Short mmCIF file of C-alpha atoms in Angstrom, two decimals:
data_model
loop_
_atom_site.label_atom_id
_atom_site.label_comp_id
_atom_site.label_asym_id
_atom_site.label_seq_id
_atom_site.Cartn_x
_atom_site.Cartn_y
_atom_site.Cartn_z
CA MET A 1436 0.24 0.16 0.01
CA ILE A 1437 0.81 3.91 -0.31
CA PRO A 1438 0.95 5.88 2.66
CA VAL A 1439 -1.55 8.67 2.93
CA ALA A 1440 0.01 12.31 2.19
CA PHE A 1441 2.17 13.93 4.45
CA ASP A 1442 4.66 16.83 4.83
CA TYR A 1443 8.18 16.41 5.36
CA LEU A 1444 10.78 18.18 7.50
CA ARG A 1445 14.56 17.59 7.82
CA PRO A 1446 15.51 20.16 10.66
CA SER A 1447 19.05 20.52 11.19
CA THR A 1448 19.09 20.78 14.86
CA VAL A 1449 17.37 19.45 17.89
CA GLU A 1450 15.67 22.89 18.70
CA GLU A 1451 14.40 22.75 15.37
CA ALA A 1452 12.92 19.70 15.52
CA VAL A 1453 11.42 20.37 18.61
CA ALA A 1454 9.68 23.31 17.36
CA ALA A 1455 8.43 21.43 14.37
CA LEU A 1456 6.91 18.50 16.38
CA GLY A 1457 5.01 21.70 18.22
CA SER A 1458 3.59 23.22 15.04
CA SER A 1459 1.58 20.11 14.15
CA ASP A 1460 -1.32 18.05 16.06
CA ASP A 1461 -0.28 14.85 14.47
CA ALA A 1462 3.41 14.36 13.98
CA LYS A 1463 5.75 11.97 13.56
CA VAL A 1464 9.77 11.35 14.48
CA LEU A 1465 11.80 9.48 11.65
CA ALA A 1466 14.70 8.19 12.96
CA GLY A 1467 15.65 4.78 11.10
CA GLY A 1468 12.37 4.07 9.91
CA GLN A 1469 12.51 0.48 10.22
CA SER A 1470 9.14 0.59 12.59
CA LEU A 1471 7.70 3.27 11.22
CA LEU A 1472 7.91 2.96 7.33
CA PRO A 1473 6.12 0.07 7.26
CA VAL A 1474 3.17 1.08 9.88
CA LEU A 1475 2.81 4.14 7.49
CA ARG A 1476 2.76 1.77 4.29
CA LEU A 1477 0.04 -0.48 5.96
CA ARG A 1478 -1.84 2.83 6.87
CA LEU A 1479 -1.77 1.84 10.65
CA ALA A 1480 -0.55 5.65 11.13
CA ALA A 1481 -1.37 8.63 8.94
CA PRO A 1482 0.75 11.37 10.38
CA ALA A 1483 0.17 14.55 9.00
CA LEU A 1484 4.16 15.56 9.35
CA LEU A 1485 7.24 13.47 9.47
CA VAL A 1486 10.13 14.75 11.24
CA ASP A 1487 13.20 13.64 9.78
CA LEU A 1488 16.19 13.53 12.40
CA ALA A 1489 19.04 11.86 9.92
CA GLY A 1490 20.27 15.67 9.21
CA VAL A 1491 20.77 16.67 12.92
CA PRO A 1492 24.09 16.54 13.97
CA GLY A 1493 25.33 15.33 17.22
CA LEU A 1494 22.64 12.53 17.83
CA SER A 1495 24.57 9.81 16.60
CA GLY A 1496 28.05 8.19 18.42
CA VAL A 1497 29.15 6.33 21.46
CA ARG A 1498 31.04 7.91 24.21
CA LEU A 1499 32.04 7.97 27.76
CA ASP A 1500 31.03 10.62 30.01
CA GLY A 1501 33.21 9.53 33.21
CA ASP A 1502 32.24 6.22 34.04
CA THR A 1503 28.85 6.64 32.24
CA LEU A 1504 28.45 5.21 28.50
CA VAL A 1505 26.50 7.76 26.35
CA VAL A 1506 24.77 6.25 23.01
CA GLY A 1507 23.30 8.94 20.97
CA ALA A 1508 19.70 8.27 20.07
CA MET A 1509 20.25 8.21 16.41
CA THR A 1510 23.38 5.35 16.59
CA THR A 1511 22.69 2.39 14.29
CA HIS A 1512 21.92 -1.13 15.81
CA ALA A 1513 24.96 -2.29 13.66
CA GLU A 1514 27.28 0.75 15.14
CA VAL A 1515 25.76 -0.02 18.92
CA ALA A 1516 26.88 -3.62 18.22
CA SER A 1517 30.18 -3.37 16.94
CA SER A 1518 31.18 -0.47 18.89
CA PRO A 1519 34.35 -1.28 21.69
CA LEU A 1520 33.24 1.04 23.99
CA VAL A 1521 29.63 -0.75 24.23
CA GLN A 1522 31.16 -4.34 24.21
CA ARG A 1523 33.28 -3.50 27.28
CA HIS A 1524 31.23 -1.17 29.09
CA ALA A 1525 27.61 -2.47 28.37
CA PRO A 1526 27.93 -6.17 26.84
CA LEU A 1527 24.33 -7.09 27.29
CA LEU A 1528 23.30 -3.94 25.03
CA ALA A 1529 26.12 -4.91 22.56
CA ALA A 1530 24.96 -8.80 22.52
CA ALA A 1531 20.96 -7.75 22.33
CA ALA A 1532 21.86 -5.12 19.20
CA ALA A 1533 23.62 -7.62 17.12
CA THR A 1534 20.39 -9.93 16.83
CA VAL A 1535 17.98 -6.98 16.06
CA GLY A 1536 15.93 -7.93 12.82
CA ASP A 1537 18.43 -8.72 9.92
CA ARG A 1538 21.50 -6.75 8.80
CA GLN A 1539 19.73 -4.21 6.80
CA VAL A 1540 17.42 -3.38 10.05
CA ARG A 1541 20.44 -3.32 12.21
CA HIS A 1542 22.30 -1.25 9.39
CA ARG A 1543 19.24 1.58 9.16
CA GLY A 1544 17.14 0.96 12.38
CA THR A 1545 18.30 3.06 15.43
CA ILE A 1546 18.80 2.45 19.07
CA GLY A 1547 16.72 5.48 19.78
CA GLY A 1548 13.89 4.80 17.26
CA SER A 1549 13.42 1.32 18.91
CA LEU A 1550 13.02 2.72 22.13
CA ALA A 1551 10.52 5.02 21.38
CA HIS A 1552 8.57 3.32 19.39
CA ALA A 1553 7.82 0.78 22.20
CA ASP A 1554 7.06 -2.23 20.79
CA PRO A 1555 6.90 -5.15 23.45
CA ALA A 1556 8.49 -7.69 21.20
CA ALA A 1557 11.51 -5.15 20.75
CA ASP A 1558 14.54 -6.37 21.94
CA LEU A 1559 16.55 -3.38 23.29
CA PRO A 1560 13.54 -1.78 25.81
CA ALA A 1561 14.43 -5.28 27.88
CA VAL A 1562 18.02 -4.15 27.88
CA ALA A 1563 17.39 -0.66 29.08
CA ALA A 1564 15.36 -1.72 31.85
CA ALA A 1565 17.89 -4.42 32.72
CA LEU A 1566 20.72 -1.92 33.04
CA ASP A 1567 18.62 0.45 34.60
CA ALA A 1568 19.36 3.11 31.70
CA THR A 1569 18.67 6.75 31.70
CA TYR A 1570 16.72 8.42 28.79
CA VAL A 1571 17.74 12.09 27.94
CA VAL A 1572 14.74 13.94 26.05
CA GLN A 1573 14.57 17.15 24.62
CA GLY A 1574 11.75 19.33 24.65
CA PRO A 1575 10.77 23.39 24.21
CA ALA A 1576 11.83 23.56 27.98
CA GLY A 1577 15.35 21.65 27.55
CA ARG A 1578 16.47 18.59 28.55
CA ARG A 1579 15.15 16.24 31.11
CA SER A 1580 15.96 12.67 32.40
CA VAL A 1581 13.67 9.77 32.77
CA SER A 1582 14.60 6.45 34.13
CA ALA A 1583 13.95 3.19 31.96
CA ALA A 1584 11.43 2.11 34.68
CA ASP A 1585 9.19 5.39 33.82
CA PHE A 1586 9.95 5.63 30.14
CA ALA A 1587 7.60 2.30 28.80
CA VAL A 1588 3.95 3.61 30.07
CA ASP A 1589 2.24 0.98 27.85
CA LEU A 1590 1.43 -0.63 24.52
CA PHE A 1591 3.45 1.53 22.00
CA THR A 1592 3.27 4.41 24.49
CA THR A 1593 6.48 6.30 26.32
CA ALA A 1594 6.62 9.37 28.57
CA LEU A 1595 7.82 11.47 25.66
CA ALA A 1596 5.47 14.62 25.17
CA PRO A 1597 4.60 15.13 21.46
CA ASP A 1598 6.81 17.79 21.15
CA GLU A 1599 9.98 16.02 22.60
CA VAL A 1600 12.91 13.88 21.23
CA LEU A 1601 15.16 11.42 22.63
CA VAL A 1602 18.30 12.49 22.11
CA GLU A 1603 20.53 9.86 24.23
CA ILE A 1604 20.58 6.84 26.28
CA ARG A 1605 22.88 6.91 29.73
CA LEU A 1606 24.12 3.74 31.12
CA ALA A 1607 26.33 3.38 34.13
CA GLY A 1608 29.39 0.91 33.75
CA ALA A 1609 28.83 -2.49 34.18
CA ASN A 1610 32.54 -3.49 34.95
CA GLY A 1611 32.60 -7.01 36.77
CA TRP A 1612 29.36 -8.03 35.54
CA SER A 1613 28.82 -10.72 33.14
CA ALA A 1614 25.67 -10.63 30.44
CA HIS A 1615 23.47 -12.50 27.84
CA TYR A 1616 20.61 -11.97 25.63
CA GLU A 1617 18.46 -14.92 24.98
CA LYS A 1618 15.39 -14.98 23.01
CA PHE A 1619 12.97 -17.47 21.09
CA HIS A 1620 11.75 -16.32 17.56
CA ARG A 1621 10.33 -18.55 14.74
CA THR A 1622 12.82 -16.93 11.91
CA ALA A 1623 15.82 -15.03 12.50
CA GLN A 1624 14.49 -11.82 11.83
CA ALA A 1625 10.98 -12.20 13.25
CA TRP A 1626 10.15 -10.45 16.46
CA ALA A 1627 11.00 -12.03 19.40
CA ILE A 1628 8.14 -14.24 20.80
CA VAL A 1629 10.04 -14.10 24.53
CA GLY A 1630 13.38 -12.55 25.12
CA VAL A 1631 15.47 -12.07 28.33
CA ALA A 1632 17.97 -9.64 29.22
CA VAL A 1633 20.42 -10.75 32.01
CA ALA A 1634 23.33 -9.19 33.63
CA VAL A 1635 24.94 -10.97 36.84
CA SER A 1636 28.10 -10.42 39.19
CA ARG A 1637 29.96 -12.89 40.97
CA SER A 1638 31.83 -13.14 44.13
CA ASP A 1639 33.23 -16.47 45.87
CA GLY A 1640 31.40 -18.72 43.82
CA ALA A 1641 28.03 -17.01 44.59
CA ILE A 1642 25.80 -14.62 42.63
CA ALA A 1643 26.56 -11.34 44.02
CA GLY A 1644 23.86 -9.27 41.97
CA ALA A 1645 21.30 -10.10 39.15
CA ARG A 1646 19.30 -7.97 36.66
CA VAL A 1647 16.71 -9.58 34.87
CA ALA A 1648 14.19 -8.07 32.26
CA LEU A 1649 11.89 -9.83 30.00
CA THR A 1650 10.82 -9.18 26.47
CA ASN A 1651 7.08 -9.46 24.96
CA MET A 1652 5.69 -10.60 28.29
CA GLY A 1653 3.36 -7.83 28.62
CA PRO A 1654 2.86 -4.07 27.09
CA VAL A 1655 6.16 -3.08 28.73
CA PRO A 1656 9.21 -4.58 29.48
CA HIS A 1657 9.14 -6.60 32.41
CA ARG A 1658 11.94 -6.54 35.47
CA ALA A 1659 11.82 -9.78 36.86
CA VAL A 1660 12.50 -8.68 40.60
CA GLU A 1661 11.55 -12.13 42.10
CA VAL A 1662 14.37 -13.76 40.11
CA GLU A 1663 16.52 -11.05 40.93
CA ALA A 1664 16.32 -11.39 44.68
CA ALA A 1665 16.39 -15.46 44.41
CA LEU A 1666 19.70 -14.97 42.30
CA THR A 1667 21.05 -12.72 44.55
CA GLY A 1668 23.55 -14.61 47.09
CA ALA A 1669 22.68 -18.35 45.45
CA PRO A 1670 25.47 -20.40 44.45
CA ALA A 1671 26.49 -19.97 40.95
CA THR A 1672 25.67 -23.17 39.67
CA ALA A 1673 23.10 -24.51 37.41
CA GLU A 1674 20.82 -26.33 39.71
CA ALA A 1675 20.37 -23.13 41.82
CA VAL A 1676 19.97 -21.03 39.01
CA ALA A 1677 16.76 -23.17 37.62
CA ALA A 1678 15.57 -23.21 41.06
CA ALA A 1679 15.83 -19.47 41.28
CA CYS A 1680 14.38 -18.63 37.95
CA VAL A 1681 11.24 -21.09 38.26
CA SER A 1682 9.26 -17.33 39.24
CA ALA A 1683 10.31 -15.78 35.83
CA SER A 1684 6.81 -15.41 34.64
CA SER A 1685 5.39 -13.91 38.07
CA GLY A 1686 4.04 -10.59 37.75
CA THR A 1687 3.71 -10.63 33.58
CA SER A 1688 0.95 -10.54 31.66
CA PRO A 1689 1.55 -11.99 28.17
CA VAL A 1690 -0.82 -12.57 25.29
CA ASP A 1691 -2.64 -15.18 23.09
CA ASP A 1692 -1.74 -14.61 19.67
CA LEU A 1693 -0.87 -16.32 16.38
CA THR A 1694 2.94 -17.14 17.33
CA ALA A 1695 2.35 -18.23 20.87
CA SER A 1696 -0.49 -18.78 23.74
CA ALA A 1697 0.19 -17.12 27.23
CA ASP A 1698 0.99 -20.26 28.95
CA TYR A 1699 3.16 -21.28 26.26
CA ARG A 1700 5.15 -17.74 26.79
CA ARG A 1701 5.29 -18.25 30.34
CA ASP A 1702 6.94 -21.57 30.08
CA LEU A 1703 9.69 -19.58 27.66
CA ALA A 1704 10.02 -17.02 30.22
CA ARG A 1705 11.21 -19.74 32.67
CA VAL A 1706 13.31 -22.00 29.99
CA LEU A 1707 15.11 -19.03 28.57
CA THR A 1708 15.58 -17.18 31.84
CA THR A 1709 17.59 -19.98 33.34
CA ARG A 1710 19.46 -20.82 30.22
CA ALA A 1711 20.01 -16.92 30.06
CA VAL A 1712 21.61 -16.66 33.45
CA CYS A 1713 23.79 -19.99 33.26
CA ARG A 1714 25.28 -18.75 30.01
CA ALA A 1715 26.07 -15.19 31.23
CA LEU A 1716 27.50 -16.98 34.47
CA GLY A 1717 29.44 -19.93 32.40
CA VAL A 1718 27.82 -23.01 34.11
#
C-alpha cells in the first residue's frame, strides 16, 4: 500500500525538530524508519508531518562521560553492536543489538527509534530496563532525564511528550558484570516471542547481584524482581539458577496470539531465563 500524503521536514538542529513537532497536532519523528515506514505503508498511522532526524548532527555515536556510557539516539544497531566502548562497558546492549532484525534493519534502524517506538516485542527496551538506563529527552523547556522504569508507559506508549525528542541513552558502567541476551523466535528476523536480558555479578562462587528483564511478556518490559532476589546470594550453579528462575513469569501479562499462547510464553520465560543466567555465569 501507499502511505497517505504527509508533509516532510528535515531539521538541522534538535531545537528545530522540537519546534516542528510542536507546530503540528499530528507529527511523527522519523529516525531509521524500520518501524515507522512499515506502519505508514499499511496505513496503520497517517501523520500529517514527518520530522526526519537524519540531518541533525550530534545525535549518533558512542562516548564515555566519566564512568557513564552515552549512546546517541540515532546510533544504528550495527554501530551499537560493533562499538568497542559498548562491548566493554555494556556488553548486554552490544549482544542484544547484534540480534535485532536482519543486517538491513541493523544498519538502518536506530537505538532511539526502537526505544521510542516501544514495541513490547522489541529487544532493546528490556535491555535498557535491565541496565537501569537513563533516557535524555529534549523539548521546548530543554532537556530532562527519564529512568527506563518510567519511560515505557503502555503498549507503544512512552513518557515522551508530543514535542519532545529522545537524544541519548545513558548507562552506568557494568565492569565486573557478565551478561547474556536470550530470545526465542520463529525465524532469524522475526520479533521475539519471548526474550530475556540478564546481567549478573559473582563473588566467591556465589551470585552477588542480578538484573533480569523480559521481552514480550506484557505491554512494557518486565523486570523480574523475584528472580533477581532469588538469584542474589545463591550459588553460581546450574541447579541453583534453575530453582531461582521458576518464578520468571510472576507478575507478567503475556497475550495469546498467532505465534504463541500466554501459557507457552510463561513456560518460555522460565526456560529462557534459566538459560540466559547460566550462559551469563558460564555454568
